[in-house]
XYZ file of C-alpha atoms in Angstrom:
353
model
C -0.525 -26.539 19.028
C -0.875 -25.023 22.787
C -4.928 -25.423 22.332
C -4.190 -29.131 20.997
C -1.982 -30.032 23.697
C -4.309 -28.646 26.648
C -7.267 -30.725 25.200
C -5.427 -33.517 25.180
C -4.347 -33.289 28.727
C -7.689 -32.749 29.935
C -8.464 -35.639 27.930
C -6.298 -38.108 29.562
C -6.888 -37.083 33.179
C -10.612 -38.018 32.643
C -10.226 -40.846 31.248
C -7.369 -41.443 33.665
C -10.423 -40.976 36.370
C -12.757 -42.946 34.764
C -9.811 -45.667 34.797
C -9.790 -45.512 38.676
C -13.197 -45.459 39.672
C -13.590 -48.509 37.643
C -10.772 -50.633 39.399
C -11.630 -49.343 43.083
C -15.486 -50.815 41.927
C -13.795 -53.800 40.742
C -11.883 -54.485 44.239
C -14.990 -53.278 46.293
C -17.049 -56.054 44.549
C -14.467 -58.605 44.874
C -13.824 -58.189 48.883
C -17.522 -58.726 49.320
C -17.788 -61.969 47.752
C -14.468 -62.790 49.448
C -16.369 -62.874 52.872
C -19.636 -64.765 51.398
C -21.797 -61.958 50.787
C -22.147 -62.710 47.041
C -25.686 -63.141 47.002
C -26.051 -59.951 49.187
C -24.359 -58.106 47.071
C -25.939 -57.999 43.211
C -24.104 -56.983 40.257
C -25.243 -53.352 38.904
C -24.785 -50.934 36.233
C -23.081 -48.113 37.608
C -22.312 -46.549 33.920
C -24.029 -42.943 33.978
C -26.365 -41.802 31.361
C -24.696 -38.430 31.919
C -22.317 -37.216 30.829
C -20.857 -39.384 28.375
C -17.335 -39.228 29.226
C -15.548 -41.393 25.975
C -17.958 -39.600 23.544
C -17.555 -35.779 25.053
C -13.390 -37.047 25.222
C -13.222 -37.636 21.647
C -15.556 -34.665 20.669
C -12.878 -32.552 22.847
C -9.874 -34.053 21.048
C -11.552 -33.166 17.619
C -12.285 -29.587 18.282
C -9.331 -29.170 19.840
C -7.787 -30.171 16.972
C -9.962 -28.392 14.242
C -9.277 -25.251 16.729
C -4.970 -25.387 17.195
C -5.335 -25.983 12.945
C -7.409 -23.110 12.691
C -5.277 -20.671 14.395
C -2.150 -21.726 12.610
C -3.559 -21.075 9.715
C -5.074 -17.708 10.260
C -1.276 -16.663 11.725
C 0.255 -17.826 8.302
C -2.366 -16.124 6.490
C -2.274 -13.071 8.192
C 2.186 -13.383 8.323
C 2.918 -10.678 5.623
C 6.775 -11.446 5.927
C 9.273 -13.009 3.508
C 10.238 -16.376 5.047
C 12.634 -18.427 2.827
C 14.690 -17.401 -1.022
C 12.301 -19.193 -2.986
C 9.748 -16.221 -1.911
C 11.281 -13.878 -3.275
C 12.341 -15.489 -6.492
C 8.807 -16.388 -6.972
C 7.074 -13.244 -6.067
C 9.337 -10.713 -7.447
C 11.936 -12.467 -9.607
C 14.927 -11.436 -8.466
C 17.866 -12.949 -7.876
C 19.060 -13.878 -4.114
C 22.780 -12.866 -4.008
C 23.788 -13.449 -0.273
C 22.069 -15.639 2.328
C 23.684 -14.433 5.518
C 23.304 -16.226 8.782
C 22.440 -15.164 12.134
C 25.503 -14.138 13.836
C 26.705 -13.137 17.319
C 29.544 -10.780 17.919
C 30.319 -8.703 21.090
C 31.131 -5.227 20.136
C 30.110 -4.098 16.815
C 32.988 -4.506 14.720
C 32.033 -6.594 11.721
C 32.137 -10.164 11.323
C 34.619 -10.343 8.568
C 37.243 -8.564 10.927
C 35.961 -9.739 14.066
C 36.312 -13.574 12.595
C 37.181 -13.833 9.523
C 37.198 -18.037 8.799
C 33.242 -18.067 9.881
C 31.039 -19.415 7.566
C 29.059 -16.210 7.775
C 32.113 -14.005 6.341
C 32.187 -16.491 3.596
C 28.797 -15.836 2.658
C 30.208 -12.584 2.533
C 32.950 -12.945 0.455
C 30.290 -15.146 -1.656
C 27.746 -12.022 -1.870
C 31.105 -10.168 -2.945
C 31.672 -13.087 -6.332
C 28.253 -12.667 -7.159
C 27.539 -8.817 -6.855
C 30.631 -8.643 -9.101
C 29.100 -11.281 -11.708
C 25.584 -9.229 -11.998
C 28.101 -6.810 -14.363
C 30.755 -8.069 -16.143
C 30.723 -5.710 -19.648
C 30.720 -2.483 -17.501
C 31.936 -2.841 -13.580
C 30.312 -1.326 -10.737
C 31.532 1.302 -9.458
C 29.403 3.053 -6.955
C 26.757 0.710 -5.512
C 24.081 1.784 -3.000
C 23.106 -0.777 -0.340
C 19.701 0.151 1.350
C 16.369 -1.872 3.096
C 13.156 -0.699 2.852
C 12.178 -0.408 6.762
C 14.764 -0.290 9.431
C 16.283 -2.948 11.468
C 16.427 -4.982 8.643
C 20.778 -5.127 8.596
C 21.786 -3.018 6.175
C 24.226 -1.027 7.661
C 25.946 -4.428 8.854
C 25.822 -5.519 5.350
C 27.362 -2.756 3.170
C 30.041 -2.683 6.182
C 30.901 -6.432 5.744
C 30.915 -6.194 1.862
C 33.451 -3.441 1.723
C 35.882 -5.037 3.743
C 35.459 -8.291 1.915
C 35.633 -6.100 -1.627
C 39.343 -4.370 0.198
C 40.799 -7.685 0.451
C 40.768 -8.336 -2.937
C 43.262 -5.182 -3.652
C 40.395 -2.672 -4.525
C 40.204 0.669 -3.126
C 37.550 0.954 -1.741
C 35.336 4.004 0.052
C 31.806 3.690 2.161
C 30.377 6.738 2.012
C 27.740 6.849 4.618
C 24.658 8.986 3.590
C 22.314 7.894 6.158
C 22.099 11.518 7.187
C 19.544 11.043 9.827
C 20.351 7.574 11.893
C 24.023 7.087 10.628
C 25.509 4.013 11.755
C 28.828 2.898 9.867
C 31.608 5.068 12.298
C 30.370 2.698 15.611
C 31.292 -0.424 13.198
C 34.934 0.944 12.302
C 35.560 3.005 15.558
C 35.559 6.480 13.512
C 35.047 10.016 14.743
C 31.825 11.601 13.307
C 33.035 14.896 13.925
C 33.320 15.734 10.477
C 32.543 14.022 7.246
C 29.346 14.394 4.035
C 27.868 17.305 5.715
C 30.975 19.186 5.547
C 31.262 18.676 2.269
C 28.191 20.013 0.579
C 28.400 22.989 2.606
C 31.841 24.248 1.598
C 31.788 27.316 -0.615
C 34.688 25.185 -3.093
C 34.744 21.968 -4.684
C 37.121 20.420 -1.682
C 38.579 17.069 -2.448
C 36.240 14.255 -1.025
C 39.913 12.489 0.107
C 40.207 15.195 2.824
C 37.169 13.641 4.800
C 38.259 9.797 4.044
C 39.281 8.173 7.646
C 41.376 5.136 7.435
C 40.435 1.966 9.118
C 42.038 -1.241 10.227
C 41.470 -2.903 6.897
C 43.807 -2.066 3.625
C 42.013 -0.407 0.548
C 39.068 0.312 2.686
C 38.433 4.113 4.040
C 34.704 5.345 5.272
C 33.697 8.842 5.153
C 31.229 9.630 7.804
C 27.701 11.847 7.874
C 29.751 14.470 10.122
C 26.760 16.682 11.956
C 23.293 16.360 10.710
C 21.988 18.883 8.425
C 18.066 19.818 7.998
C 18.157 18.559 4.760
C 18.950 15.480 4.167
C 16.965 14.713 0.918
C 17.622 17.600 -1.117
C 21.410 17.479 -0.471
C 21.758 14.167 -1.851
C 19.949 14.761 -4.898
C 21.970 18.274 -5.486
C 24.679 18.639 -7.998
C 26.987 19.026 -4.921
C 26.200 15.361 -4.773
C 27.031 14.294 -8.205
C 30.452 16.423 -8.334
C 31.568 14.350 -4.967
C 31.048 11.493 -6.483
C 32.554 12.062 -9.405
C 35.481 13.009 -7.509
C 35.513 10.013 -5.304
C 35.292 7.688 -8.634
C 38.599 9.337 -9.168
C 40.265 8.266 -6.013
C 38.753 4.624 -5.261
C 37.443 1.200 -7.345
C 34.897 0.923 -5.477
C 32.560 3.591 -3.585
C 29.554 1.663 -1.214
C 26.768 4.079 -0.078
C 24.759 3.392 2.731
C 21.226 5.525 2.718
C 17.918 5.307 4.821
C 15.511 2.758 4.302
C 13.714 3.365 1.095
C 10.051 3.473 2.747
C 10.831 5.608 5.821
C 12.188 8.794 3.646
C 13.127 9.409 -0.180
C 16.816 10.108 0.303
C 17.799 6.628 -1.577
C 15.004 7.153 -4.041
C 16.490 10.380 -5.340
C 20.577 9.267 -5.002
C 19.820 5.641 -6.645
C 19.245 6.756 -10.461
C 22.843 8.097 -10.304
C 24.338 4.828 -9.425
C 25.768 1.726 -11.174
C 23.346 -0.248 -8.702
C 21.340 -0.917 -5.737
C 21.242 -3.539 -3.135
C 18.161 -4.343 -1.225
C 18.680 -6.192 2.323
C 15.983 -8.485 3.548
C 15.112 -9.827 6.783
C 13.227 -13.379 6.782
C 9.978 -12.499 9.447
C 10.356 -9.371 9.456
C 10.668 -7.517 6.222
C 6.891 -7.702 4.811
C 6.194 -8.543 1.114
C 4.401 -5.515 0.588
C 7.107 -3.558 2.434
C 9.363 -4.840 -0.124
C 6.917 -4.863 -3.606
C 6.661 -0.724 -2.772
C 10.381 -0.613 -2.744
C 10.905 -1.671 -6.037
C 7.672 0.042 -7.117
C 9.593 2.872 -5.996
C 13.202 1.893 -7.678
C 11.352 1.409 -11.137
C 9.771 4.278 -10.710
C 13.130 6.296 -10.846
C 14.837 3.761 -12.867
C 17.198 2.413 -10.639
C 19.145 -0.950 -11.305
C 17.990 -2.764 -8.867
C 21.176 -6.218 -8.820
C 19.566 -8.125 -6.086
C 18.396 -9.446 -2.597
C 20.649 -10.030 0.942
C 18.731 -12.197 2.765
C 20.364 -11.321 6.193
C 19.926 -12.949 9.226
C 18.892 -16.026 8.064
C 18.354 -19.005 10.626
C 20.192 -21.900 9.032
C 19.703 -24.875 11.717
C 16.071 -26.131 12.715
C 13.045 -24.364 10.863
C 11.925 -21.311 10.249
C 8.162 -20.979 10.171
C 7.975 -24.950 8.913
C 10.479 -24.487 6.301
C 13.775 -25.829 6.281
C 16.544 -24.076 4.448
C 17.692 -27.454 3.004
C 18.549 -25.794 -0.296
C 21.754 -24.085 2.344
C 22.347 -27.573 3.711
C 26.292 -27.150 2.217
C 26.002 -23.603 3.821
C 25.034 -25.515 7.510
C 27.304 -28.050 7.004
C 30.130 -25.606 6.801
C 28.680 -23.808 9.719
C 28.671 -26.683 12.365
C 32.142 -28.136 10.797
C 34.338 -25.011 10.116
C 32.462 -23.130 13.058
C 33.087 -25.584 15.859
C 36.973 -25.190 15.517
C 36.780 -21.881 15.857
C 34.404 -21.276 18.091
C 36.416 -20.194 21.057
C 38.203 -16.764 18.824
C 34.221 -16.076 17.857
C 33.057 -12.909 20.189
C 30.502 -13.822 22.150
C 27.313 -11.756 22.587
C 24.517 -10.485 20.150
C 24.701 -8.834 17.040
C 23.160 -9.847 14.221
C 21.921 -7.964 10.978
């Protein structure tokens, strides 16, 4: 489009010249035979042989053109990213069950807390309904929620979901085991002092409640990482593992587990067989289709019931890439209506995914 549009301005300046000249020949000619000199002055063809300007213009404007298409479609041919729902419906046949805007907030604390009657909490609460339909003969009870590169908004998401999930009357615990880039104490203001790490290192079976903190939201506790151990992978798939969460299936509804992304290390990979089911996150433009097909390579590999797809972040006015989300248009409609009155108790700032 930038290559198009600079042709086209070079273009229209020459012919804009050619315009000129013309009309100041025009008025020369007519002056003279204004003060008698016609028969001095003789009509002649002033139109060069070289260069033909109309013919090289419209040659410009054509390549131009044939160029600007070319390199829009080399980009989308060479754009390895998931870009709308319908990709990944089509390409791996599994079911969307959130579509989560892009959101601003100020200082980390999530969106269902922070403003509760957005549109994007009730996609939340939505995800919530739908996560709870993928299993109605035998509920879920501990669910991991994972990506498979980082910065794709997973942390936000399983963060979001449990307080969504507490409002309903469940207990519910997030048990963050993102033992090497652990994010969910900065969303609920926690201490990471203490917290998963602690517990597979004590010499007796200590109860998992010791090391749940409370937050701001009923039904809804979090136990940190605590300090970083070494070993990250091998803890979580230890029987350690499996007797805390048996204990914790005593005490809550509910248990949420946040891991690392699936491609980066193999801590979810070896924790996900042991759950009632995992949730992938997805980023349209910027979580890659192959990123994404060696995930769930990866999930079938170990057997892991994979639910669904979060599409998170997802740009709901305007286009995105050429494609409009018009499939969401209820979704955007409740945005611009139901956001607009309360868009002076929204935080302000930038935080999305």
């Amino acid at each position: 489009v930038f290559y198009f549009g600079g042709w086209v301005a070079c273009c229209s300046g020459i012919m804009c010249w050619r315009f000129f000249l013309c009309q100041a020949e025009d008025g020369i000619r007519d002056r003279v035979r204004s003060r008698g000199l016609g028969d001095v002055y003789k009509r002649q063809d002033y139109t060069p042989v070289k260069p033909k300007v109309m013919q090289n213009t419209l040659l410009a404007a054509v390549l131009g053109f044939l160029l600007a298409a070319g390199v829009i479609v080399t980009r989308e041919a060479l754009d390895d990213t998931i870009k709308t729902p319908e990709d990944i419906t089509r390409k791996f046949k599994l079911p969307v069950l959130g579509v989560i805007s892009h959101h601003k907030i100020e200082d980390g604390t999530p969106i269902t807390l922070g403003d509760p009657r957005s549109p994007t909490a009730e996609a939340y609460r939505t995800l919530r309904t739908n996560v709870s339909h993928t299993s109605v003969d035998k509920p879920l009870r501990t669910l991991m929620v994972t990506s498979s590169e980082p910065a794709e908004g997973k942390s936000t998401a399983i963060s979001n979901l449990g307080v969504v999930l507490a409002q309903t009357g469940r207990r519910v615990i997030i048990v963050d085991c993102d033992l090497r880039h652990p994010r969910i104490h900065t969303y609920f203001g926690l201490d990471n002092r203490q917290g998963m790490s602690d517990l597979f290192f004590q010499t007796a079976d200590v109860p998992p409640d010791n090391y749940c903190q409370e937050t701001k939201v009923k039904n809804l506790w979090v136990i940190t990482t605590g300090p970083l151990p070494p070993n990250p992978a091998e803890l979580l798939g230890s029987q350690k593992m499996q007797r805390i969460l048996a204990a914790l299936r005593q005490s809550a509804e509910v248990i949420l587990i946040d891991t690392p992304p699936t491609l980066a290390v193999t801590d979810a990979a070896v924790l996900a067989p042991t759950l009632d089911g995992v949730l992938l996150v997805a980023r349209p433009g910027t979580t890659r289709v192959s990123a994404l097909h060696h995930t769930l390579e990866q999930m079938r590999q170990v057997n892991a019931n994979v639910l669904g797809i979060v599409l998170n972040d997802v740009v709901t006015k305007g286009k995105y890439y050429g494609y409009q989300y018009e499939n969401y248009r209820n979704y955007a409609a409740y945005q611009s209506y139901y956001g607009v009155k309360h868009k002076g108790s929204s935080a302000k700032g930038s935080k999305s995914g």
